[in-house]
């Protein structure tokens, strides 16, 4: 995708550590340098060349393991909204309960951040978080502000932000933000834009919209990788997944080539009804998300109104279709090596249990069946690890 120079951008200043938030200050920029893109070296995966199917219920093909998250000390998790693996710890954001938890590998709760309020060290709600440069960055859901903690969960400072950005992350000490000008009255970028900057300024911007991308609300741009230092970016409707090489350059890492991709309509501004009807009728397919493991790559494509999952074997250049939908929790929350991490909690184990007991769905995996049947409404969700056993010849 072509990157273009963009115009003015507004951002709030930082407050100093330990002080009250500074008044809103508008910093105006002229033309911003573009984020450069590079297409060389990309891995192209053709979805019309399937080497086999993987049955999740077959323990020879897929192994489940579980980590129960302790609720000792009344550390109750209502639901896992976001999960990050960092330095042998699991950082868990609970959007329902407005809390953030830190767990160790044994499932013991090391810290619960539960500081809801309007004080100088408190938040009004929790939206998303990122880990970067030894700090935990958390965005308030209700107020334009970001809170910074150390990796043990101790409060450090609060930073005002001009808007709540639902899709953002951090990379090598920099903020990566995907802005929608229709939702952001503080910017004048002209189109939905990826911006790179510090807490004080915006340094670069790029991936300006093309006609197909005029209504990308709700897309997840930043994809998950087993490498905590890597940031993967998927532009709306695109087939190409980029990785940040440095703060000024993105290189295409993967191209998911599917014959009826909606990306082939990139020069058309499709109406919402045309887009929805085309997806339901199978005229278009769309790459939804990608989860990059060390040797295996999982991705999801919407085909004829349903989500299909695929697993790519990087070592042997083979592609497998994953048979049937996940009956645990949808897409992975995180990737650790070659383990894809999901969650299993009261919201879905009660449904799975009732389906199994009624005969509507048989759980053939004994470990999964045991975990589902013993689940109680007062238990914390468990982390579920998927490990795929692929042919090695």
C-alpha positions as a printed Julia matrix, in Angstrom:
393×3 Matrix{Float64}:
   0.0     0.0    0.0
   1.32    3.45  -0.83
   2.22    5.74   2.07
   1.55    9.42   1.6
   2.53   12.62   3.34
  -0.17   13.83   5.69
  -1.06   17.17   7.24
  -1.77   18.59  10.69
  -2.01   16.45  13.82
  -2.94   17.44  17.38
  -1.79   15.72  20.55
  -1.85   16.44  24.26
   1.33   17.07  26.21
   2.67   14.87  28.97
   2.35   15.55  32.64
   5.55   15.23  34.63
   5.96   12.18  36.85
   4.06   12.54  40.1
   2.26   15.77  39.14
  -1.36   16.43  38.25
  -2.35   16.13  34.57
  -1.42   19.21  32.55
  -4.13   21.27  30.81
  -4.94   20.26  27.24
  -2.3    21.64  24.89
  -2.63   21.49  21.14
   0.61   20.84  19.26
   0.27   21.49  15.54
   2.48   19.75  12.98
   3.07   20.51   9.36
   3.67   17.8    6.79
   4.7    14.53   8.4
   7.31   12.17   6.94
   5.7     9.02   5.58
   6.07    5.5    6.95
   8.05    3.71   4.26
   6.91    0.27   3.05
   8.82   -2.61   1.51
   7.37   -5.65  -0.33
  10.49   -7.79  -0.72
  10.91  -11.03   1.22
   7.22  -11.62   1.92
   5.88  -15.16   2.41
   2.92  -15.72   0.07
   0.34  -18.26   1.27
  -2.18  -19.5   -1.31
  -5.41  -20.63   0.32
  -6.47  -22.61  -2.76
  -3.6   -25.06  -2.12
  -4.65  -27.04   0.95
  -2.33  -29.86   2.07
  -4.75  -31.39   4.58
  -7.23  -30.87   7.41
  -6.7   -30.68  11.15
  -9.39  -32.04  13.45
  -9.29  -30.28  16.81
 -10.97  -33.25  18.47
  -8.15  -35.61  17.43
  -5.51  -35.7   20.21
  -2.98  -36.96  17.66
  -3.33  -33.7   15.75
  -4.06  -31.16  18.47
  -3.16  -31.27  22.15
  -4.94  -29.21  24.78
  -3.38  -28.12  28.05
  -4.92  -25.9   30.71
  -3.81  -23.41  33.33
  -6.32  -22.68  36.06
  -6.06  -19.12  37.35
  -6.26  -19.02  41.12
  -8.96  -16.91  42.76
  -7.25  -17.09  46.16
  -7.64  -13.76  47.96
 -10.85  -13.05  46.03
  -8.98  -12.38  42.79
 -12.04  -13.06  40.66
 -11.87  -12.56  36.89
 -15.22  -11.83  35.21
 -13.83  -12.31  31.71
 -10.51  -12.13  29.87
 -10.6    -9.32  27.34
  -6.9    -9.01  26.58
  -3.91  -11.24  27.35
  -0.17  -10.64  26.97
   2.7   -13.0   27.77
   5.85  -11.28  29.06
   8.81  -12.57  31.08
   7.05  -15.71  32.32
   3.99  -13.75  33.38
   0.47  -13.48  32.05
  -1.0    -9.96  32.02
  -4.8   -10.15  31.87
  -7.23   -7.29  31.34
 -10.78   -7.84  32.57
 -12.98   -5.34  30.76
 -16.14   -6.41  32.62
 -14.72   -5.94  36.11
 -12.41   -3.03  35.14
  -9.34   -4.79  36.61
  -5.93   -5.87  35.42
  -4.25   -9.02  36.79
  -0.7   -10.33  36.72
  -0.34  -14.13  37.02
   2.7   -16.39  37.09
   3.18  -19.63  35.12
   1.64  -21.66  37.93
  -1.61  -19.68  37.83
  -0.93  -17.7   41.03
  -2.09  -14.09  41.1
   0.91  -11.81  41.7
  -0.92   -8.49  41.46
  -4.43   -7.14  40.97
  -4.76   -3.56  39.74
  -8.14   -2.42  41.0
  -7.97    1.36  41.25
 -11.22    2.57  39.77
 -12.08    6.13  40.67
 -11.21    9.72  39.81
  -8.15   10.21  41.99
  -4.65   11.08  40.71
  -3.65    7.39  40.64
  -7.01    5.98  39.51
  -8.85    5.21  36.27
 -12.54    5.43  35.43
 -12.43    2.26  33.33
 -10.01    0.02  31.45
  -9.88   -0.27  27.66
  -6.61   -1.75  26.37
  -2.97   -2.07  27.4
   0.51   -2.62  25.97
   3.92   -3.59  27.35
   6.95   -1.66  26.14
  10.38   -0.6   27.4
   9.83   -2.1   30.83
   6.49   -0.39  31.46
   2.84   -1.36  31.41
   0.76    1.2   29.49
  -2.98    1.15  30.18
  -5.64    3.26  28.47
  -8.61    4.54  30.41
 -11.91    3.56  28.82
 -13.95    6.52  30.04
 -11.44    9.39  30.16
  -8.79   10.6   27.66
  -5.85    9.47  29.74
  -3.28    6.69  29.94
  -1.79    5.2   33.11
   1.72    3.8   33.36
   2.74    1.03  35.78
   5.92   -0.94  36.24
   5.82   -4.6   35.29
   4.99   -5.55  38.88
   1.84   -3.42  38.66
   3.02   -0.44  40.74
   1.61    2.92  39.62
   4.15    5.3   38.07
   2.3     8.19  36.43
  -0.72    9.29  34.43
  -0.58   10.85  30.95
  -3.45   12.81  29.38
  -4.48   11.8   25.88
  -6.63   13.79  23.41
  -8.96   10.87  22.62
  -9.56    7.26  23.49
  -7.82    5.21  20.81
  -9.3     1.74  20.58
  -6.56    0.34  18.34
  -3.01    1.13  19.41
   0.17   -0.5   20.63
   3.77    0.41  21.38
   7.06   -0.41  19.68
  10.61    0.37  20.88
   9.52    3.25  23.07
   7.09    4.67  20.51
   3.31    4.92  20.32
   1.59    3.34  17.32
  -1.98    4.6   16.93
  -4.66    3.97  14.34
  -6.8     7.11  14.15
 -10.2     7.63  12.55
 -10.77   11.34  11.8
 -14.54   10.86  11.88
 -14.21    9.91  15.56
 -11.3    12.19  16.39
 -12.05   15.9   16.41
  -8.47   16.64  17.48
  -6.87   15.62  14.18
  -6.93   16.91  10.64
  -5.24   14.05   8.81
  -7.85   13.73   6.09
  -8.25    9.96   6.38
  -7.93    7.11   8.82
  -4.22    6.9    9.42
  -1.5     4.96  11.2
   0.64    7.33  13.26
   3.99    6.73  14.95
   5.29    9.05  17.66
   6.42    9.67  21.2
   4.34   10.92  24.1
   5.18   14.47  23.0
   4.87   14.43  19.23
   3.88   12.53  16.13
   6.9    11.6   14.02
   5.47    9.77  11.02
   2.16    8.8    9.45
   1.14    6.48   6.66
  -1.16    3.88   5.11
  -3.6     6.52   3.94
  -7.0     5.11   2.99
  -8.03    3.94  -0.45
 -11.71    3.76  -1.6
 -12.44    0.29  -0.13
 -11.29    1.38   3.33
 -13.71    4.22   3.92
 -15.51    2.5    6.79
 -12.99    0.36   8.75
 -14.54    0.79  12.22
 -14.2    -2.32  14.36
 -11.2    -3.83  12.59
  -8.23   -5.08  14.6
  -5.13   -3.69  12.94
  -2.36   -4.92  15.23
  -1.89   -8.69  15.09
  -0.38  -11.11  17.63
   3.12  -12.54  17.43
   5.06  -15.03  19.55
   7.9   -12.47  19.56
   7.06   -9.79  22.17
   9.34   -7.29  20.4
   7.57   -7.62  17.05
   4.61   -5.53  15.92
   2.47   -6.8   13.05
   0.06   -4.49  11.25
  -2.89   -5.49   9.03
  -4.48   -2.59   7.09
  -8.28   -2.81   6.78
  -9.42   -5.36   4.15
  -5.8    -5.97   3.08
  -4.23   -9.34   2.29
  -0.8    -8.17   3.41
   0.45   -8.25   6.99
   3.32   -5.85   7.69
   5.98   -5.91  10.39
   7.68   -2.83  11.75
  11.38   -2.96  10.87
  12.08    0.29  12.72
  10.19    3.46  13.6
  10.04    4.57   9.96
   9.74    1.37   7.89
   7.23   -1.47   7.5
   7.99   -4.6    5.5
   5.4    -7.05   4.19
   5.84  -10.29   6.16
   2.91  -12.36   4.89
   0.48  -12.17   1.98
  -2.63  -14.35   2.38
  -3.75  -14.93  -1.2
  -7.38  -16.08  -1.41
  -9.13  -16.12  -4.81
 -12.21  -14.08  -3.89
 -10.48  -11.61  -1.6
 -12.33   -8.35  -1.1
  -8.93   -6.67  -1.5
  -9.34   -7.15  -5.24
 -12.08   -4.49  -4.94
  -9.68   -2.0   -3.35
 -10.33    0.75  -5.88
 -14.09    0.69  -5.23
 -15.91    2.43  -2.4
 -18.37   -0.37  -1.58
 -21.55    0.56   0.24
 -22.14   -1.22   3.52
 -25.04   -3.24   2.07
 -22.97   -4.27  -0.97
 -20.15   -5.35   1.32
 -22.44   -7.33   3.66
 -24.39   -8.99   0.84
 -21.2    -9.86  -0.99
 -19.74  -11.47   2.12
 -22.9   -13.48   2.83
 -23.23  -14.66  -0.78
 -19.59  -15.71  -1.02
 -18.61  -13.1   -3.61
 -15.93  -11.78  -1.26
 -13.69  -13.25   1.39
 -11.79  -11.21   3.98
  -8.7   -11.8    6.09
  -9.84  -11.15   9.67
  -6.83  -11.81  11.88
  -3.44  -13.49  11.99
  -1.57  -15.14  14.88
   2.13  -15.64  14.24
   3.73  -18.53  16.13
   7.4   -19.5   16.0
   7.0   -22.29  13.42
   3.27  -22.16  12.76
   0.97  -19.41  11.61
  -2.78  -19.35  12.24
  -5.12  -17.01  10.4
  -8.87  -16.55   9.98
 -10.83  -15.7    6.86
 -14.52  -14.87   6.56
 -16.01  -17.03   3.81
 -19.76  -17.05   3.01
 -20.66  -15.44   6.3
 -18.65  -17.78   8.54
 -15.11  -17.73   9.85
 -12.72  -20.39   8.55
  -9.41  -21.05  10.31
  -6.14  -22.12   8.72
  -2.77  -23.27  10.02
   0.41  -22.71   8.01
   3.53  -24.82   8.62
   6.44  -22.4    8.09
   9.13  -25.08   8.09
   7.56  -27.21   5.35
   5.52  -24.59   3.47
   2.23  -26.44   4.01
  -1.26  -25.12   4.64
  -3.99  -26.91   6.6
  -7.64  -26.07   7.03
  -8.76  -26.41  10.65
 -11.88  -28.53  10.64
 -14.99  -26.96  12.14
 -15.19  -23.91  14.4
 -13.44  -23.61  17.7
 -15.89  -24.69  20.37
 -13.89  -23.03  23.11
 -13.52  -19.3   22.66
 -13.03  -18.12  19.1
  -9.72  -16.62  18.1
  -6.56  -16.88  20.23
  -5.8   -14.14  22.73
  -2.03  -14.58  22.54
   0.71  -16.73  21.04
   3.58  -18.25  22.99
   6.14  -20.11  20.87
   3.95  -22.57  18.97
   1.16  -22.52  21.56
  -1.99  -20.57  20.74
  -3.67  -19.36  23.92
  -7.45  -19.25  24.32
  -9.64  -18.93  27.39
 -12.33  -21.2   28.82
 -14.69  -19.74  31.4
 -18.28  -19.79  32.67
 -19.58  -17.98  29.58
 -18.56  -20.82  27.28
 -18.08  -23.93  29.41
 -21.73  -23.91  30.51
 -22.79  -23.77  26.86
 -20.36  -26.54  25.86
 -21.47  -28.65  28.84
 -25.17  -28.34  27.95
 -24.47  -29.2   24.31
 -22.5   -32.27  25.34
 -25.11  -33.44  27.83
 -27.94  -33.02  25.3
 -26.01  -34.98  22.67
 -25.86  -32.0   20.3
 -22.07  -31.92  20.48
 -19.73  -34.71  21.6
 -16.49  -33.74  23.33
 -14.12  -36.53  22.37
 -11.04  -34.98  23.96
 -10.98  -36.36  27.55
  -8.9   -33.49  28.97
 -11.25  -30.88  27.54
 -14.29  -32.83  28.73
 -12.9   -33.01  32.27
 -12.17  -29.28  32.32
 -15.63  -28.4   31.02
 -17.55  -30.71  33.34
 -15.8   -29.56  36.52
 -16.14  -25.85  35.71
 -18.16  -23.86  38.24
 -19.74  -20.43  37.86
 -17.59  -19.12  40.72
 -14.32  -20.28  39.16
 -11.94  -18.05  37.3
 -11.58  -18.69  33.56
  -8.79  -21.08  32.6
  -6.17  -20.49  29.93
  -6.3   -23.11  27.18
  -3.18  -23.86  25.15
  -3.52  -25.37  21.65
  -0.47  -27.22  20.32
  -0.63  -28.69  16.83
   1.23  -31.85  15.88
   2.09  -31.52  12.18
   3.75  -34.12   9.92
   7.53  -33.72   9.93
   8.42  -35.56   6.73
